[in-house]
Coordinates of N, CA and C in Angstrom, one line a residue:
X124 N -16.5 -11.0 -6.3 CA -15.5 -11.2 -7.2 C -15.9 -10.7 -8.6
X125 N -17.2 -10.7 -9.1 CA -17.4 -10.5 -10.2 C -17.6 -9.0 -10.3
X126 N -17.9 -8.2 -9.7 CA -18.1 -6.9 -9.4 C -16.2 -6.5 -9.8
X127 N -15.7 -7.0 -9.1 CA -14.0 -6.3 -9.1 C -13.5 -7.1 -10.7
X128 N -13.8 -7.8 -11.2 CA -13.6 -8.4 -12.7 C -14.3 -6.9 -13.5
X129 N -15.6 -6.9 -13.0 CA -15.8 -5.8 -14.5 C -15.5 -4.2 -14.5
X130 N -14.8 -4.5 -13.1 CA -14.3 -2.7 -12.7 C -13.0 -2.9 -13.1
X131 N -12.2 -3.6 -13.5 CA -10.7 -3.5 -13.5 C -10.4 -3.5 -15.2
X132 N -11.2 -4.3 -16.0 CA -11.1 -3.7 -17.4 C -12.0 -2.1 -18.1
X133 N -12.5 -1.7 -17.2 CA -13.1 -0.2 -17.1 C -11.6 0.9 -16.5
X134 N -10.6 0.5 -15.3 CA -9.4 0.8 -14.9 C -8.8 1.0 -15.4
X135 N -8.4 0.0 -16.4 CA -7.0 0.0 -17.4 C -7.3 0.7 -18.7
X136 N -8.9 0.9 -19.2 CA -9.5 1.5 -19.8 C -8.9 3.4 -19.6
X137 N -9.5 3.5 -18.4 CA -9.2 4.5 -17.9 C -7.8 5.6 -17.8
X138 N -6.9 4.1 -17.6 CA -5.9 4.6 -17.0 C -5.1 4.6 -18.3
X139 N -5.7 3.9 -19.3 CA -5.2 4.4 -20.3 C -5.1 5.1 -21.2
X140 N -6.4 5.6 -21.5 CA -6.6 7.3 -21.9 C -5.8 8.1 -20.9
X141 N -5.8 8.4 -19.6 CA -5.2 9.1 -19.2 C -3.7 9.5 -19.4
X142 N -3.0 8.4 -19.5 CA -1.3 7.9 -20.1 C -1.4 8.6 -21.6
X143 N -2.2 8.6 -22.5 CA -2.1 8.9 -23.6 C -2.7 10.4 -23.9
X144 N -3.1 11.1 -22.4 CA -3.8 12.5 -22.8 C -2.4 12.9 -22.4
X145 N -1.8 12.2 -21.3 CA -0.7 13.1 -20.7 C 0.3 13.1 -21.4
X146 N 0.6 11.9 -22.3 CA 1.5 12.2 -23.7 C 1.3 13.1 -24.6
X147 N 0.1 13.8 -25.0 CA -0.1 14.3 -26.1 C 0.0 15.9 -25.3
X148 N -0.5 16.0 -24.7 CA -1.1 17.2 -23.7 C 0.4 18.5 -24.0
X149 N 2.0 17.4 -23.8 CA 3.0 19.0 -24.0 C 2.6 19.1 -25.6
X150 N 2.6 18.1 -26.6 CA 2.9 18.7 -27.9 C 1.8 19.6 -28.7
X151 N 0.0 19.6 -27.5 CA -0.4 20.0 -27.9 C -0.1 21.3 -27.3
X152 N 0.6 22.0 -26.3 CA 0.6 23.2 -25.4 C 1.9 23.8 -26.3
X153 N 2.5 23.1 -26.6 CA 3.7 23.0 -27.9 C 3.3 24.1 -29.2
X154 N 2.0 24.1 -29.5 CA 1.1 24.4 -30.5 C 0.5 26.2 -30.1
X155 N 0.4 26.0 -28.9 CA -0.2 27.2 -28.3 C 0.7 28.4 -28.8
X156 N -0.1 29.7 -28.7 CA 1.0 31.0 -28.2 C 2.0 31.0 -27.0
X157 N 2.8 31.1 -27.1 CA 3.9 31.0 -25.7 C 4.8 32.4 -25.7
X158 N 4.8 32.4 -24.2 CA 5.1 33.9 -24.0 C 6.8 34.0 -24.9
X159 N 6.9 35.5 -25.2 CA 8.0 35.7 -25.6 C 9.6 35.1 -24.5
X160 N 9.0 35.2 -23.3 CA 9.9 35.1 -22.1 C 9.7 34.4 -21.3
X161 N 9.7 32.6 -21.2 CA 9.2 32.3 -19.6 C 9.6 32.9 -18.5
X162 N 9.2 32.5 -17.2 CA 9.1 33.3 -16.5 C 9.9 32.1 -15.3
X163 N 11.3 33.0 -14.8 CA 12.6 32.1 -14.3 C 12.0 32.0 -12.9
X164 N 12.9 31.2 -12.6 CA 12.6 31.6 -10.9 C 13.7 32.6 -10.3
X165 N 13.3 33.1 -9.7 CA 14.4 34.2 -9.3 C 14.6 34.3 -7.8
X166 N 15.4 34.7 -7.1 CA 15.4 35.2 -5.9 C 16.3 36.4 -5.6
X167 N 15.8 37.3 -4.4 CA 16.6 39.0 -4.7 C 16.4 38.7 -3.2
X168 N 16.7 39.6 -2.7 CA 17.3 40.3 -1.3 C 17.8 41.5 -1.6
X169 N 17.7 42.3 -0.1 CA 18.4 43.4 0.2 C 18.6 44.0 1.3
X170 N 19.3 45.1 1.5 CA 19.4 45.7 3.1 C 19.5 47.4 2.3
X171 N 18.1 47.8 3.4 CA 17.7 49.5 3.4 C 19.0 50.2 3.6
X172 N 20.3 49.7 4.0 CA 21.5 50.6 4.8 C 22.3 50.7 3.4
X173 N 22.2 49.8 2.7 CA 23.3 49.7 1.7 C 23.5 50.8 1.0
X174 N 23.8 51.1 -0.1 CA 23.5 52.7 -0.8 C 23.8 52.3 -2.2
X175 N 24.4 50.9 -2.6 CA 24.5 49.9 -3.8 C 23.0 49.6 -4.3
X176 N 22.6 48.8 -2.6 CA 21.3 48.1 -3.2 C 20.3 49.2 -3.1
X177 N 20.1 50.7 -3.1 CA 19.4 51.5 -2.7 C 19.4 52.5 -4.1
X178 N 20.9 51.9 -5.0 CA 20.8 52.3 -6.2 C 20.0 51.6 -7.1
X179 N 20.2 50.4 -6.6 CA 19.7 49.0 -7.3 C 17.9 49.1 -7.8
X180 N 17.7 49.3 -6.2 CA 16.1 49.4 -6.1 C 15.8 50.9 -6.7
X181 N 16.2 51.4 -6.8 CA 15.6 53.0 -7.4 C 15.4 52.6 -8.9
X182 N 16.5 52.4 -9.7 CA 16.6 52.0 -11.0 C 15.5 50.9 -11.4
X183 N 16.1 49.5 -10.3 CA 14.6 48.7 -10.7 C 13.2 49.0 -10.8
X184 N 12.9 49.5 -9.8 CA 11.1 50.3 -9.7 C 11.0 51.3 -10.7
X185 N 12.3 52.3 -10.7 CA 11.9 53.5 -11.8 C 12.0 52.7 -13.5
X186 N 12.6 52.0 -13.7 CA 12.6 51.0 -15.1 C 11.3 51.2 -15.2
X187 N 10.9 50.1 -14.1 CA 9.7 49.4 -14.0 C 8.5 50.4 -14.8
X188 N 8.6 51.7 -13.8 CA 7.7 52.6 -13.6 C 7.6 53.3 -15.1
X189 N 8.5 53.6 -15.9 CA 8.6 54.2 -17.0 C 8.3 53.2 -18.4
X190 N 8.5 51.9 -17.7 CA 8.3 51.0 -19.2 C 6.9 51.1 -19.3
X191 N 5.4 50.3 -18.2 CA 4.6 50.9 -17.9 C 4.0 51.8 -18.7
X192 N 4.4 52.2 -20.2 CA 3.6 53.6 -20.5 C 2.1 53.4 -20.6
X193 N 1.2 52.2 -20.6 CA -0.3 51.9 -20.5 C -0.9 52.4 -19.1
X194 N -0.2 52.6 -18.5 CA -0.6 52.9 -16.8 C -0.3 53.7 -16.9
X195 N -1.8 54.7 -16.5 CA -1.9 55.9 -15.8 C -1.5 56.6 -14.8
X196 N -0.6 56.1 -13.9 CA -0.2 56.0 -12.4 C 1.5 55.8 -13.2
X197 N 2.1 55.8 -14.0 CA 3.9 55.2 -14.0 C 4.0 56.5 -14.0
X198 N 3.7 57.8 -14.5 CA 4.6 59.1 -14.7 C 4.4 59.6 -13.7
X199 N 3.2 59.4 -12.4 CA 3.0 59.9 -10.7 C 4.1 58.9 -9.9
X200 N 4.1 57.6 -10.2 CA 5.3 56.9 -9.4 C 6.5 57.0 -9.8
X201 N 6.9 57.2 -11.1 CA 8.5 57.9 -11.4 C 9.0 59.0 -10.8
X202 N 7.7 59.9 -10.8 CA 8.6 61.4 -9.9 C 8.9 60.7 -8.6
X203 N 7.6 60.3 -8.0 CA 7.7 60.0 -6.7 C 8.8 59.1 -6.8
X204 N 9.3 58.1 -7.1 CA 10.6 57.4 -6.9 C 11.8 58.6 -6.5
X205 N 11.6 59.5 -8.1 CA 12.5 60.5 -8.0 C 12.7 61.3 -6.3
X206 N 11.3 62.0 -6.3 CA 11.5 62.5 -5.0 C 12.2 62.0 -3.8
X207 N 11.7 60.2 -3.8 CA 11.9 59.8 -2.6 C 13.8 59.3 -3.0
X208 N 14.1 58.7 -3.9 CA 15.6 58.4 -3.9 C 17.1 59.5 -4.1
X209 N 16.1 60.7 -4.6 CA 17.2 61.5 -4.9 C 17.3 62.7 -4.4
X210 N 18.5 63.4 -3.8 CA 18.4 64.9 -3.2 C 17.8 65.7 -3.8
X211 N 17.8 67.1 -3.3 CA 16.8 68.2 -3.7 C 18.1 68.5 -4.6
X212 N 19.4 68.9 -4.8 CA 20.0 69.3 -5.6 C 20.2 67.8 -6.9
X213 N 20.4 66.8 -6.8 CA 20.1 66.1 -7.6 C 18.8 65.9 -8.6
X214 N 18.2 65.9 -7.8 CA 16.4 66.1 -9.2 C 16.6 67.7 -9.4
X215 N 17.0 68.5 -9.1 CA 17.5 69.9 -9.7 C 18.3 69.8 -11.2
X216 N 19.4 69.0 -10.7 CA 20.2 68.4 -11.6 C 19.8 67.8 -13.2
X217 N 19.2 67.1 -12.4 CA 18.2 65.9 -13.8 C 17.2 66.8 -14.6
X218 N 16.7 67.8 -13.9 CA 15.2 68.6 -14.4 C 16.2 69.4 -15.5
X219 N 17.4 70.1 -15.3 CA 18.1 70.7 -16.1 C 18.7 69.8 -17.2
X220 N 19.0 68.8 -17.2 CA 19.3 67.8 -17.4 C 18.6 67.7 -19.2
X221 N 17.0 67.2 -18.3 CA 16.3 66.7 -19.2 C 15.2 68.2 -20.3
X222 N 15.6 69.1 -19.5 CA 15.0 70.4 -20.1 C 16.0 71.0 -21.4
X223 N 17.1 70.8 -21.5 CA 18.5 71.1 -22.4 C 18.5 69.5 -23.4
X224 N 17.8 68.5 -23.2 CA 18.2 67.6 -23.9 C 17.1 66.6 -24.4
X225 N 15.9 67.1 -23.7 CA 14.7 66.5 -24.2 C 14.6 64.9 -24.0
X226 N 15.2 64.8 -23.0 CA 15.3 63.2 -22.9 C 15.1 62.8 -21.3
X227 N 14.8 61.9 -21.0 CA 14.8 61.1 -19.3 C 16.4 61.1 -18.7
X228 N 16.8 62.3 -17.9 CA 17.5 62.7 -16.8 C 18.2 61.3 -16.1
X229 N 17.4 60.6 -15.8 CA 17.6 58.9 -15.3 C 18.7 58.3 -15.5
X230 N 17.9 58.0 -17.5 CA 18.2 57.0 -17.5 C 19.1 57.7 -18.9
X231 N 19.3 59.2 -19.6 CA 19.8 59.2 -20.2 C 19.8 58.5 -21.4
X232 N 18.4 58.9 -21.7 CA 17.9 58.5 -23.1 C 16.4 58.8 -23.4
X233 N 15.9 58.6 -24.5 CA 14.2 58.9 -24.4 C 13.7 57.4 -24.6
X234 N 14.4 56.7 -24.5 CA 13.4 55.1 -24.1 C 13.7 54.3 -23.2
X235 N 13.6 53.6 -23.2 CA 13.4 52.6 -21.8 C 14.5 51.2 -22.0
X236 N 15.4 50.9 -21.4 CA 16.1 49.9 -21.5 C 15.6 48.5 -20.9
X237 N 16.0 47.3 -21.8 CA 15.2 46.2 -21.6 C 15.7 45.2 -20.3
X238 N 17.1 46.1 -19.7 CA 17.9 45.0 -18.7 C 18.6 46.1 -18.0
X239 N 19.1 45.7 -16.7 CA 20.0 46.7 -16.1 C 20.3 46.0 -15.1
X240 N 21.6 46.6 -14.7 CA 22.3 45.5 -13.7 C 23.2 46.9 -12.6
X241 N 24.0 47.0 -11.6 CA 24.4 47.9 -10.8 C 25.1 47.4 -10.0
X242 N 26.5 48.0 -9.9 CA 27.8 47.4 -9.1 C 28.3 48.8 -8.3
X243 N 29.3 48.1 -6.9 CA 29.7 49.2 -6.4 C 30.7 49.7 -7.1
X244 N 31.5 50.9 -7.0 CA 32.7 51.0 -7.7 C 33.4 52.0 -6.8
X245 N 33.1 52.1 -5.7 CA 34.0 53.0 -4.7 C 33.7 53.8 -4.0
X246 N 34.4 54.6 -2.8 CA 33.5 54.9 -2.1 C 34.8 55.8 -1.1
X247 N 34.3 57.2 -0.9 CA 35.1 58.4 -0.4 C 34.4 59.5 0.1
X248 N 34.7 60.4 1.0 CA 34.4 61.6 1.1 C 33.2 61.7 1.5
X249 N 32.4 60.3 2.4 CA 31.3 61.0 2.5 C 30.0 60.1 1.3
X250 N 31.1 59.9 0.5 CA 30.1 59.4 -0.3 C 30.5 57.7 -1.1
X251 N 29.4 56.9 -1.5 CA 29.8 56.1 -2.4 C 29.3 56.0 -4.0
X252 N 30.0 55.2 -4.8 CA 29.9 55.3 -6.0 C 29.3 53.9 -6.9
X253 N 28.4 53.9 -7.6 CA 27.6 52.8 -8.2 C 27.7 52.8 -9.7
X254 N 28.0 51.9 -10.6 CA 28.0 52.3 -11.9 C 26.5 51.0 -12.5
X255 N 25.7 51.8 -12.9 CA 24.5 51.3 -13.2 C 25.0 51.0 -14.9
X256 N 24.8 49.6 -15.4 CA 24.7 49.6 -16.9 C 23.6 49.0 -17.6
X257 N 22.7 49.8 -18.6 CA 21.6 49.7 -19.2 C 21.9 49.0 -20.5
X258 N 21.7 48.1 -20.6 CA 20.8 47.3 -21.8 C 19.8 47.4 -22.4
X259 N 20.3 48.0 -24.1 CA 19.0 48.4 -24.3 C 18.2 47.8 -25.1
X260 N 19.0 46.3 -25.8 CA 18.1 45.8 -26.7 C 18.8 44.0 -26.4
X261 N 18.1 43.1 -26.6 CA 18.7 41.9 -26.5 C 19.3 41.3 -27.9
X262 N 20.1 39.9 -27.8 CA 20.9 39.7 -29.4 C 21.9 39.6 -28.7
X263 N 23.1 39.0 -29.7 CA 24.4 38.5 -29.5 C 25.1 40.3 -29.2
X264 N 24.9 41.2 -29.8 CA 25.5 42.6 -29.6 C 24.5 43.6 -29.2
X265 N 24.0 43.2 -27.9 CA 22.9 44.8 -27.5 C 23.8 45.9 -27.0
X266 N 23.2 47.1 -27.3 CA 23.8 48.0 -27.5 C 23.6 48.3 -25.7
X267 N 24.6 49.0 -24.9 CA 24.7 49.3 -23.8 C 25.5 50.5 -23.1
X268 N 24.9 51.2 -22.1 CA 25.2 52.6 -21.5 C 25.4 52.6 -20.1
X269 N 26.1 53.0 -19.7 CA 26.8 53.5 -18.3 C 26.5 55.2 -17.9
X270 N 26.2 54.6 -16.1 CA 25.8 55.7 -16.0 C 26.6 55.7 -14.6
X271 N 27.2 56.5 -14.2 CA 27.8 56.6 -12.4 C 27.0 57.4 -11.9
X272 N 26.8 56.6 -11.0 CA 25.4 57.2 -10.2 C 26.2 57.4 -8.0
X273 N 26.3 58.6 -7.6 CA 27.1 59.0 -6.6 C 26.0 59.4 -5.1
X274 N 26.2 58.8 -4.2 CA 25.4 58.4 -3.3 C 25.7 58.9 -2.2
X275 N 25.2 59.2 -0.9 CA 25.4 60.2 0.1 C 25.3 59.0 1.2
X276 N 26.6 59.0 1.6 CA 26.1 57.5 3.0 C 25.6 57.7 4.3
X277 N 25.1 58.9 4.4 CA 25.0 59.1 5.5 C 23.1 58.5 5.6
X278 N 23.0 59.9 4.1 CA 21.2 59.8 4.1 C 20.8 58.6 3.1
X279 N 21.7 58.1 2.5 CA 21.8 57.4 1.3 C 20.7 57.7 0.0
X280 N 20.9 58.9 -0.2 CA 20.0 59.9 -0.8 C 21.0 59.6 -2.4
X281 N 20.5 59.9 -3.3 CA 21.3 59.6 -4.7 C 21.5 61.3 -5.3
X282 N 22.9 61.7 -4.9 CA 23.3 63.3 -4.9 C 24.2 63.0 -6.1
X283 N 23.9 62.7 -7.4 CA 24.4 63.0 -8.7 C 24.2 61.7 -9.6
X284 N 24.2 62.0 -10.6 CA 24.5 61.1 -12.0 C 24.8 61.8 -12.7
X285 N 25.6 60.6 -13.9 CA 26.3 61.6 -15.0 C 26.9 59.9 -16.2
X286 N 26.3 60.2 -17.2 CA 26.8 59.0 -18.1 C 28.3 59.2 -17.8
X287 N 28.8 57.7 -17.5 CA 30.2 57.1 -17.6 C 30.8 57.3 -18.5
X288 N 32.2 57.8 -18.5 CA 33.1 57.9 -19.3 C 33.9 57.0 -19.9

């Protein structure tokens, strides 16, 4: 009995520094650098057949790949995106594109947008239609661009773009 007497004011001892680290512990993490952006939880899906979500993923990865400018490897995986998502007359398209205008074929600008989002908007002839909108700065008024991006449903190959009207 005397053994469990002088262990239980050592306990409370204990347990109450701990109560009081765990109180102080957010206002001192409060004090730290904290990232510009926590980091949300998210969840995505997709299906390879789609030609929406196949615009979706091109844009996401190529963003990705061009924001990236510290990595040595984003201007080798941009083409290759290119190669792999868009026809041979489409990256023909873009290359003229970007040769006459000195800017990214893509994305239709020479920097990199900070958000981007992509909806269906119709679908004919063989083909369907996605209208991709870039975000290019955050704030109550970011400035933002449209781009109709025209899709081949067979191969679901990306056979045109052209900023929205």
């Amino acid at each position: 009995m005397s053994i469990r007497i002088r262990t239980t004011p050592l306990t409370v001892v204990a347990l109450a520094a701990g109560l009081a680290l765990a109180a102080v512990t957010p206002a001192l993490a409060g004090t730290a650098a904290t990232p510009a952006r926590p980091a949300a939880a998210t969840s995505a899906q997709g299906d390879p057949r789609n030609v929406t979500q196949r615009v979706t993923d091109f844009y996401g990865a190529y963003i990705d790949a061009v924001w990236e400018t510290e990595d040595p490897a984003s201007g080798a995986d941009a083409k290759a995106l290119r190669d792999f998502y868009l026809s041979p007359a489409a990256r023909k398209k873009v290359a003229a594109w970007e040769k006459k205008n000195r800017a990214d074929g893509i994305l239709f600008a020479q920097n990199v947008p900070v958000k981007w989002k992509v909806a269906y908007t119709g679908s004919g002839m063989g083909h369907a239609t996605s209208r991709v909108t870039l975000t290019w700065s955050d704030g109550k008024n970011p400035e933002v661009t449209r781009i109709d991006v025209q899709s081949d449903l067979t191969t679901r190959k990306i056979t045109d773009l052209k900023p929205a009207e």
